[in-house]
Amino acid sequence: MASVPVYCLCRLPYDVTRFMIECDICQDWFHGSCVGVEEDKATEIDQYHCPNCQVTHGPSVMRKRRGGNKQTDGNTGVGRDPSKPVKTGSQQFVRELRSRTFPNADEILLKPSGAQLTVDFLEEHSFSVPVMVLRRDGLGMTLPPSSFSVSDVEHYIGSDKEIDVIDVSRQCDLKMRLGDFVEYYNSPNRDRVLNVISLEFSETRLSNLVETPKIVRKLSWVENLWPEESVFERPNVQKYCLMGVKDSYTDFHIDFGGTSVWYHVLRGEKIFYLISPTPANLALFERWSSSSNQNEMFFGDQVDMCYKCSVKQGNTLFIPTGWIHAVLTPVDCLAFGGNFLHSLNIDMQLRAYEIEKRLSTADLFKFPNFETVCWYVGKHLLDIFRGLRENRRHPASYLVQGAKALNNAFRTWTRKEALADHDMEIPETINTQTLIKDLAKEIRLVEDIFQQNIGRTGPQFPGAPLSKAPLSAAQNSGRPPGKKKGPKPKEVLGGFGPTGTKKKSQKGILKAEAGELELIEIHAKHTLKKFQPGKSKHKNKLELPLEEFEGKINKNKLKLVLTNGKIQGKKDGSSNGAGRAGSYKHLATEGSSLSDLESEDELQIDETPPPRRKPTGPNKKKKLSGLPRKLPRAKPCSDPNRIREPGEVDFDIE
């Protein structure tokens, strides 16, 4: 049996509850209490020499202090050397920060009530800006009463619990017993500013008193998709207790893994400095984070807009994925919060994760098993896409874009040259190559359907981009789900008129031969252009004056039969504007039977030929016009009992 390794001068096994420091010479570890080094002073040591190594290498080397750490005037800062920069977190820094003015975050905040903050609400607004809920009513959140104190936190968690604490003036981490921190917090005379922001209590008795907001439980990947049988340790980032004294400050950061975060101030106040995660700001943030003098530069000065947001007692703030933020505690404060990954901003979550890797962020400050949960989500999205397709329903477009970003990440993580760095987080239950292939296939099928529906006027799918121009056949390759691929028409033109137009389209039937298809396309584009004046300043090479087009129609004996009995191709040119202004829903090509047009201000796209019909005689034409062949189209869901999942569009497909 192998012997247990021992350390320190006392030659005892490793004890997780005791602080230890490593000698930079002999690489042995020593208990701080055995060698006379206090944990909160250890950060001042640059190179530690144990008692044995001090004999030959001299005493430990201390760090050189930079910035204005020693303030000559505690109230005004007068007398401070102006040539020396103010160090982040120092008393002078906090004073200057308090005196500055910033744009009010009310310019960007959404402020729904607790009951209004639903999945539908966030899907509609894409959860791209912070959300402030002034009262907790309707949030479905359970919290202790406002009289709850840090002493109560100690009671429910335990005095001996070792916690991570930030020394604000030095912006460094140290470890303390919770009981010692509470004693410091309740002391009237504090010799330094300490802040607790990473006390996760999901596995303690305090967890029974706190329930996260309902919207968080609904969206959270870990809450909903982490399997109980997983061999990986479940990430516990859902419940944090934040205890900060006056003048505590946390510098600018992006929450780990691009997680979104919720904060509820139970007592006191928090001030957030918020910066939008634009590509430019993210690039600046990455450069600032890797700079050698980061603690001498206020990042808010490097971006175009830094918003100030005060979260007072009873307020709840939701910060979306990727937002860069710093936090000041103007008065003693007790707050609760938590982090969560979700499907509304998958791409930004992955970007934040990549930034962490480029900055070589320590594992302690990264989302636990981030890639593992992503693999579970990828499998879930594959099941969702398949289920929706089989039931002739659409996923929301943000979910499709997220799945594409996730699948690209999967490909990167499983490349031969990178696999060694990522395979330890791949669940054994997932066949990575099969998942990547199948998910890519489902994404293509969904995008085909999106392309078919993008030409409709009226409400788009939530999050779907609005169409700005008619679609050509080359841009549209979609087919209705469930239909087998039939003979491919030579060319189909799709498009739509402007949303809200009140003109009624004319029902019409167009008979065409293959050689005359180009003329049909020209005429349709001309018609659409009339419905969208000023949309395009560039001439299309296929555009022709209407008179020249009509001449070519007459020359080729191409006839456009309208339901009012008029024929577009007559030489007398008697077709009026109403006949030309119809917005055609379907253009049949050679080999296709007659397709009937519905009276709608829209142009539907269909690349599949209609079912074969018997040649229609004069006596059957009228009957066919009353039986329009419908494409898969969105309509409000008629089933009142169906529960819509996040990411599923609340529409059925006809």
PDB file of N, CA, C and O in Angstrom, residues 167-218:
ATOM      1  N   ASP A 167      -9.554  41.093  -0.849  1.00  0.00           N
ATOM      2  CA  ASP A 167      -9.009  42.296  -0.212  1.00  0.00           C
ATOM      3  C   ASP A 167      -9.094  43.392  -1.266  1.00  0.00           C
ATOM      4  O   ASP A 167      -8.328  43.400  -2.241  1.00  0.00           O
ATOM      5  N   VAL A 168     -10.018  44.312  -1.087  1.00  0.00           N
ATOM      6  CA  VAL A 168     -10.359  45.279  -2.128  1.00  0.00           C
ATOM      7  C   VAL A 168      -9.196  46.206  -2.454  1.00  0.00           C
ATOM      8  O   VAL A 168      -8.912  46.474  -3.628  1.00  0.00           O
ATOM      9  N   SER A 169      -8.497  46.723  -1.446  1.00  0.00           N
ATOM     10  CA  SER A 169      -7.435  47.699  -1.715  1.00  0.00           C
ATOM     11  C   SER A 169      -6.291  47.078  -2.505  1.00  0.00           C
ATOM     12  O   SER A 169      -5.637  47.746  -3.301  1.00  0.00           O
ATOM     13  N   ARG A 170      -6.062  45.763  -2.317  1.00  0.00           N
ATOM     14  CA  ARG A 170      -4.995  45.094  -3.060  1.00  0.00           C
ATOM     15  C   ARG A 170      -5.537  44.305  -4.245  1.00  0.00           C
ATOM     16  O   ARG A 170      -4.752  43.771  -5.037  1.00  0.00           O
ATOM     17  N   GLN A 171      -6.860  44.202  -4.341  1.00  0.00           N
ATOM     18  CA  GLN A 171      -7.504  43.448  -5.425  1.00  0.00           C
ATOM     19  C   GLN A 171      -6.902  42.043  -5.527  1.00  0.00           C
ATOM     20  O   GLN A 171      -6.521  41.582  -6.613  1.00  0.00           O
ATOM     21  N   CYS A 172      -6.843  41.362  -4.386  1.00  0.00           N
ATOM     22  CA  CYS A 172      -6.303  40.004  -4.365  1.00  0.00           C
ATOM     23  C   CYS A 172      -7.214  39.111  -3.532  1.00  0.00           C
ATOM     24  O   CYS A 172      -8.042  39.596  -2.736  1.00  0.00           O
ATOM     25  N   ASP A 173      -7.076  37.821  -3.718  1.00  0.00           N
ATOM     26  CA  ASP A 173      -7.923  36.848  -3.026  1.00  0.00           C
ATOM     27  C   ASP A 173      -7.199  36.273  -1.815  1.00  0.00           C
ATOM     28  O   ASP A 173      -5.977  36.097  -1.825  1.00  0.00           O
ATOM     29  N   LEU A 174      -7.978  35.962  -0.809  1.00  0.00           N
ATOM     30  CA  LEU A 174      -7.461  35.242   0.344  1.00  0.00           C
ATOM     31  C   LEU A 174      -8.577  34.373   0.899  1.00  0.00           C
ATOM     32  O   LEU A 174      -9.740  34.516   0.513  1.00  0.00           O
ATOM     33  N   LYS A 175      -8.227  33.457   1.788  1.00  0.00           N
ATOM     34  CA  LYS A 175      -9.216  32.551   2.364  1.00  0.00           C
ATOM     35  C   LYS A 175      -9.382  32.850   3.847  1.00  0.00           C
ATOM     36  O   LYS A 175      -8.410  33.161   4.548  1.00  0.00           O
ATOM     37  N   MET A 176     -10.638  32.751   4.313  1.00  0.00           N
ATOM     38  CA  MET A 176     -10.960  32.992   5.719  1.00  0.00           C
ATOM     39  C   MET A 176     -12.050  32.027   6.157  1.00  0.00           C
ATOM     40  O   MET A 176     -12.792  31.491   5.322  1.00  0.00           O
ATOM     41  N   ARG A 177     -12.139  31.825   7.436  1.00  0.00           N
ATOM     42  CA  ARG A 177     -13.304  31.134   7.977  1.00  0.00           C
ATOM     43  C   ARG A 177     -14.485  32.084   7.933  1.00  0.00           C
ATOM     44  O   ARG A 177     -14.341  33.288   8.135  1.00  0.00           O
ATOM     45  N   LEU A 178     -15.652  31.547   7.648  1.00  0.00           N
ATOM     46  CA  LEU A 178     -16.850  32.390   7.585  1.00  0.00           C
ATOM     47  C   LEU A 178     -17.071  33.098   8.918  1.00  0.00           C
ATOM     48  O   LEU A 178     -17.454  34.283   8.949  1.00  0.00           O
ATOM     49  N   GLY A 179     -16.821  32.404  10.014  1.00  0.00           N
ATOM     50  CA  GLY A 179     -17.004  33.026  11.326  1.00  0.00           C
ATOM     51  C   GLY A 179     -16.110  34.233  11.513  1.00  0.00           C
ATOM     52  O   GLY A 179     -16.530  35.255  12.084  1.00  0.00           O
ATOM     53  N   ASP A 180     -14.861  34.144  11.032  1.00  0.00           N
ATOM     54  CA  ASP A 180     -13.940  35.280  11.154  1.00  0.00           C
ATOM     55  C   ASP A 180     -14.402  36.452  10.297  1.00  0.00           C
ATOM     56  O   ASP A 180     -14.283  37.622  10.707  1.00  0.00           O
ATOM     57  N   PHE A 181     -14.935  36.147   9.101  1.00  0.00           N
ATOM     58  CA  PHE A 181     -15.402  37.242   8.249  1.00  0.00           C
ATOM     59  C   PHE A 181     -16.618  37.931   8.873  1.00  0.00           C
ATOM     60  O   PHE A 181     -16.716  39.165   8.848  1.00  0.00           O
ATOM     61  N   VAL A 182     -17.544  37.159   9.411  1.00  0.00           N
ATOM     62  CA  VAL A 182     -18.735  37.753  10.031  1.00  0.00           C
ATOM     63  C   VAL A 182     -18.335  38.628  11.213  1.00  0.00           C
ATOM     64  O   VAL A 182     -18.894  39.715  11.424  1.00  0.00           O
ATOM     65  N   GLU A 183     -17.347  38.174  11.973  1.00  0.00           N
ATOM     66  CA  GLU A 183     -16.853  38.986  13.091  1.00  0.00           C
ATOM     67  C   GLU A 183     -16.287  40.303  12.572  1.00  0.00           C
ATOM     68  O   GLU A 183     -16.524  41.373  13.146  1.00  0.00           O
ATOM     69  N   TYR A 184     -15.527  40.233  11.469  1.00  0.00           N
ATOM     70  CA  TYR A 184     -14.992  41.457  10.854  1.00  0.00           C
ATOM     71  C   TYR A 184     -16.137  42.348  10.358  1.00  0.00           C
ATOM     72  O   TYR A 184     -16.133  43.564  10.567  1.00  0.00           O
ATOM     73  N   TYR A 185     -17.134  41.748   9.684  1.00  0.00           N
ATOM     74  CA  TYR A 185     -18.237  42.504   9.099  1.00  0.00           C
ATOM     75  C   TYR A 185     -18.995  43.279  10.172  1.00  0.00           C
ATOM     76  O   TYR A 185     -19.395  44.435   9.969  1.00  0.00           O
ATOM     77  N   ASN A 186     -19.196  42.632  11.323  1.00  0.00           N
ATOM     78  CA  ASN A 186     -19.978  43.259  12.393  1.00  0.00           C
ATOM     79  C   ASN A 186     -19.153  44.194  13.268  1.00  0.00           C
ATOM     80  O   ASN A 186     -19.699  44.865  14.151  1.00  0.00           O
ATOM     81  N   SER A 187     -17.841  44.258  13.025  1.00  0.00           N
ATOM     82  CA  SER A 187     -16.984  45.115  13.835  1.00  0.00           C
ATOM     83  C   SER A 187     -17.156  46.578  13.434  1.00  0.00           C
ATOM     84  O   SER A 187     -17.205  46.902  12.241  1.00  0.00           O
ATOM     85  N   PRO A 188     -17.234  47.497  14.411  1.00  0.00           N
ATOM     86  CA  PRO A 188     -17.377  48.925  14.070  1.00  0.00           C
ATOM     87  C   PRO A 188     -16.091  49.508  13.495  1.00  0.00           C
ATOM     88  O   PRO A 188     -16.124  50.492  12.755  1.00  0.00           O
ATOM     89  N   ASN A 189     -14.964  48.940  13.818  1.00  0.00           N
ATOM     90  CA  ASN A 189     -13.676  49.440  13.333  1.00  0.00           C
ATOM     91  C   ASN A 189     -13.043  48.395  12.419  1.00  0.00           C
ATOM     92  O   ASN A 189     -12.595  47.343  12.887  1.00  0.00           O
ATOM     93  N   ARG A 190     -13.012  48.696  11.153  1.00  0.00           N
ATOM     94  CA  ARG A 190     -12.428  47.774  10.172  1.00  0.00           C
ATOM     95  C   ARG A 190     -11.130  48.363   9.652  1.00  0.00           C
ATOM     96  O   ARG A 190     -11.095  49.497   9.179  1.00  0.00           O
ATOM     97  N   ASP A 191     -10.072  47.570   9.718  1.00  0.00           N
ATOM     98  CA  ASP A 191      -8.775  48.069   9.286  1.00  0.00           C
ATOM     99  C   ASP A 191      -8.556  47.913   7.793  1.00  0.00           C
ATOM    100  O   ASP A 191      -7.574  48.411   7.242  1.00  0.00           O
ATOM    101  N   ARG A 192      -9.466  47.223   7.096  1.00  0.00           N
ATOM    102  CA  ARG A 192      -9.350  47.044   5.651  1.00  0.00           C
ATOM    103  C   ARG A 192     -10.734  46.764   5.075  1.00  0.00           C
ATOM    104  O   ARG A 192     -11.707  46.560   5.807  1.00  0.00           O
ATOM    105  N   VAL A 193     -10.811  46.753   3.749  1.00  0.00           N
ATOM    106  CA  VAL A 193     -12.090  46.529   3.060  1.00  0.00           C
ATOM    107  C   VAL A 193     -12.082  45.121   2.473  1.00  0.00           C
ATOM    108  O   VAL A 193     -11.286  44.819   1.571  1.00  0.00           O
ATOM    109  N   LEU A 194     -12.966  44.259   2.973  1.00  0.00           N
ATOM    110  CA  LEU A 194     -13.076  42.886   2.506  1.00  0.00           C
ATOM    111  C   LEU A 194     -14.438  42.661   1.867  1.00  0.00           C
ATOM    112  O   LEU A 194     -15.445  43.234   2.306  1.00  0.00           O
ATOM    113  N   ASN A 195     -14.453  41.814   0.856  1.00  0.00           N
ATOM    114  CA  ASN A 195     -15.675  41.613   0.074  1.00  0.00           C
ATOM    115  C   ASN A 195     -15.829  40.129  -0.244  1.00  0.00           C
ATOM    116  O   ASN A 195     -14.857  39.474  -0.643  1.00  0.00           O
ATOM    117  N   VAL A 196     -17.033  39.596  -0.093  1.00  0.00           N
ATOM    118  CA  VAL A 196     -17.320  38.197  -0.415  1.00  0.00           C
ATOM    119  C   VAL A 196     -18.311  38.169  -1.577  1.00  0.00           C
ATOM    120  O   VAL A 196     -19.430  38.675  -1.463  1.00  0.00           O
ATOM    121  N   ILE A 197     -17.887  37.582  -2.703  1.00  0.00           N
ATOM    122  CA  ILE A 197     -18.775  37.535  -3.873  1.00  0.00           C
ATOM    123  C   ILE A 197     -18.902  36.132  -4.453  1.00  0.00           C
ATOM    124  O   ILE A 197     -19.620  35.937  -5.435  1.00  0.00           O
ATOM    125  N   SER A 198     -18.200  35.145  -3.865  1.00  0.00           N
ATOM    126  CA  SER A 198     -18.208  33.809  -4.470  1.00  0.00           C
ATOM    127  C   SER A 198     -18.548  32.706  -3.466  1.00  0.00           C
ATOM    128  O   SER A 198     -18.013  31.606  -3.546  1.00  0.00           O
ATOM    129  N   LEU A 199     -19.436  33.026  -2.537  1.00  0.00           N
ATOM    130  CA  LEU A 199     -19.879  32.020  -1.567  1.00  0.00           C
ATOM    131  C   LEU A 199     -21.096  31.287  -2.140  1.00  0.00           C
ATOM    132  O   LEU A 199     -22.225  31.746  -2.040  1.00  0.00           O
ATOM    133  N   GLU A 200     -20.840  30.135  -2.774  1.00  0.00           N
ATOM    134  CA  GLU A 200     -21.919  29.329  -3.360  1.00  0.00           C
ATOM    135  C   GLU A 200     -22.465  28.399  -2.275  1.00  0.00           C
ATOM    136  O   GLU A 200     -21.708  27.684  -1.631  1.00  0.00           O
ATOM    137  N   PHE A 201     -23.787  28.420  -2.078  1.00  0.00           N
ATOM    138  CA  PHE A 201     -24.349  27.712  -0.923  1.00  0.00           C
ATOM    139  C   PHE A 201     -25.404  26.671  -1.301  1.00  0.00           C
ATOM    140  O   PHE A 201     -26.244  26.297  -0.481  1.00  0.00           O
ATOM    141  N   SER A 202     -25.357  26.171  -2.539  1.00  0.00           N
ATOM    142  CA  SER A 202     -26.366  25.195  -2.966  1.00  0.00           C
ATOM    143  C   SER A 202     -26.385  23.950  -2.091  1.00  0.00           C
ATOM    144  O   SER A 202     -27.433  23.327  -1.915  1.00  0.00           O
ATOM    145  N   GLU A 203     -25.219  23.563  -1.550  1.00  0.00           N
ATOM    146  CA  GLU A 203     -25.128  22.337  -0.765  1.00  0.00           C
ATOM    147  C   GLU A 203     -25.194  22.589   0.738  1.00  0.00           C
ATOM    148  O   GLU A 203     -24.766  21.755   1.529  1.00  0.00           O
ATOM    149  N   THR A 204     -25.726  23.742   1.144  1.00  0.00           N
ATOM    150  CA  THR A 204     -25.829  24.057   2.568  1.00  0.00           C
ATOM    151  C   THR A 204     -27.289  24.230   2.973  1.00  0.00           C
ATOM    152  O   THR A 204     -28.189  24.241   2.131  1.00  0.00           O
ATOM    153  N   ARG A 205     -27.509  24.398   4.270  1.00  0.00           N
ATOM    154  CA  ARG A 205     -28.884  24.578   4.765  1.00  0.00           C
ATOM    155  C   ARG A 205     -29.493  25.890   4.293  1.00  0.00           C
ATOM    156  O   ARG A 205     -30.712  26.011   4.209  1.00  0.00           O
ATOM    157  N   LEU A 206     -28.643  26.864   3.981  1.00  0.00           N
ATOM    158  CA  LEU A 206     -29.164  28.150   3.510  1.00  0.00           C
ATOM    159  C   LEU A 206     -29.916  27.992   2.194  1.00  0.00           C
ATOM    160  O   LEU A 206     -30.826  28.772   1.890  1.00  0.00           O
ATOM    161  N   SER A 207     -29.574  26.977   1.425  1.00  0.00           N
ATOM    162  CA  SER A 207     -30.225  26.752   0.135  1.00  0.00           C
ATOM    163  C   SER A 207     -31.729  26.557   0.287  1.00  0.00           C
ATOM    164  O   SER A 207     -32.499  26.873  -0.625  1.00  0.00           O
ATOM    165  N   ASN A 208     -32.149  26.042   1.446  1.00  0.00           N
ATOM    166  CA  ASN A 208     -33.582  25.820   1.666  1.00  0.00           C
ATOM    167  C   ASN A 208     -34.363  27.126   1.783  1.00  0.00           C
ATOM    168  O   ASN A 208     -35.585  27.132   1.621  1.00  0.00           O
ATOM    169  N   LEU A 209     -33.671  28.216   2.071  1.00  0.00           N
ATOM    170  CA  LEU A 209     -34.347  29.510   2.238  1.00  0.00           C
ATOM    171  C   LEU A 209     -34.374  30.329   0.953  1.00  0.00           C
ATOM    172  O   LEU A 209     -35.040  31.363   0.898  1.00  0.00           O
ATOM    173  N   VAL A 210     -33.626  29.905  -0.064  1.00  0.00           N
ATOM    174  CA  VAL A 210     -33.489  30.702  -1.292  1.00  0.00           C
ATOM    175  C   VAL A 210     -33.902  29.869  -2.500  1.00  0.00           C
ATOM    176  O   VAL A 210     -33.380  28.774  -2.714  1.00  0.00           O
ATOM    177  N   GLU A 211     -34.832  30.390  -3.271  1.00  0.00           N
ATOM    178  CA  GLU A 211     -35.223  29.777  -4.544  1.00  0.00           C
ATOM    179  C   GLU A 211     -34.954  30.781  -5.641  1.00  0.00           C
ATOM    180  O   GLU A 211     -35.346  31.945  -5.548  1.00  0.00           O
ATOM    181  N   THR A 212     -34.250  30.357  -6.676  1.00  0.00           N
ATOM    182  CA  THR A 212     -33.900  31.271  -7.760  1.00  0.00           C
ATOM    183  C   THR A 212     -35.156  31.727  -8.500  1.00  0.00           C
ATOM    184  O   THR A 212     -36.199  31.059  -8.436  1.00  0.00           O
ATOM    185  N   PRO A 213     -35.098  32.853  -9.228  1.00  0.00           N
ATOM    186  CA  PRO A 213     -36.266  33.308  -9.987  1.00  0.00           C
ATOM    187  C   PRO A 213     -36.760  32.235 -10.961  1.00  0.00           C
ATOM    188  O   PRO A 213     -35.968  31.467 -11.513  1.00  0.00           O
ATOM    189  N   LYS A 214     -38.042  32.219 -11.170  1.00  0.00           N
ATOM    190  CA  LYS A 214     -38.650  31.200 -12.036  1.00  0.00           C
ATOM    191  C   LYS A 214     -38.071  31.235 -13.446  1.00  0.00           C
ATOM    192  O   LYS A 214     -37.845  30.191 -14.066  1.00  0.00           O
ATOM    193  N   ILE A 215     -37.799  32.426 -13.968  1.00  0.00           N
ATOM    194  CA  ILE A 215     -37.277  32.545 -15.326  1.00  0.00           C
ATOM    195  C   ILE A 215     -35.893  31.902 -15.421  1.00  0.00           C
ATOM    196  O   ILE A 215     -35.538  31.306 -16.442  1.00  0.00           O
ATOM    197  N   VAL A 216     -35.106  31.975 -14.344  1.00  0.00           N
ATOM    198  CA  VAL A 216     -33.782  31.344 -14.326  1.00  0.00           C
ATOM    199  C   VAL A 216     -33.929  29.827 -14.339  1.00  0.00           C
ATOM    200  O   VAL A 216     -33.228  29.126 -15.075  1.00  0.00           O
ATOM    201  N   ARG A 217     -34.846  29.315 -13.532  1.00  0.00           N
ATOM    202  CA  ARG A 217     -35.053  27.863 -13.493  1.00  0.00           C
ATOM    203  C   ARG A 217     -35.563  27.347 -14.831  1.00  0.00           C
ATOM    204  O   ARG A 217     -35.270  26.223 -15.236  1.00  0.00           O
ATOM    205  N   LYS A 218     -36.321  28.169 -15.523  1.00  0.00           N
ATOM    206  CA  LYS A 218     -36.865  27.768 -16.816  1.00  0.00           C
ATOM    207  C   LYS A 218     -35.785  27.700 -17.893  1.00  0.00           C
ATOM    208  O   LYS A 218     -35.805  26.822 -18.760  1.00  0.00           O
TER     209      LYS A 218
END
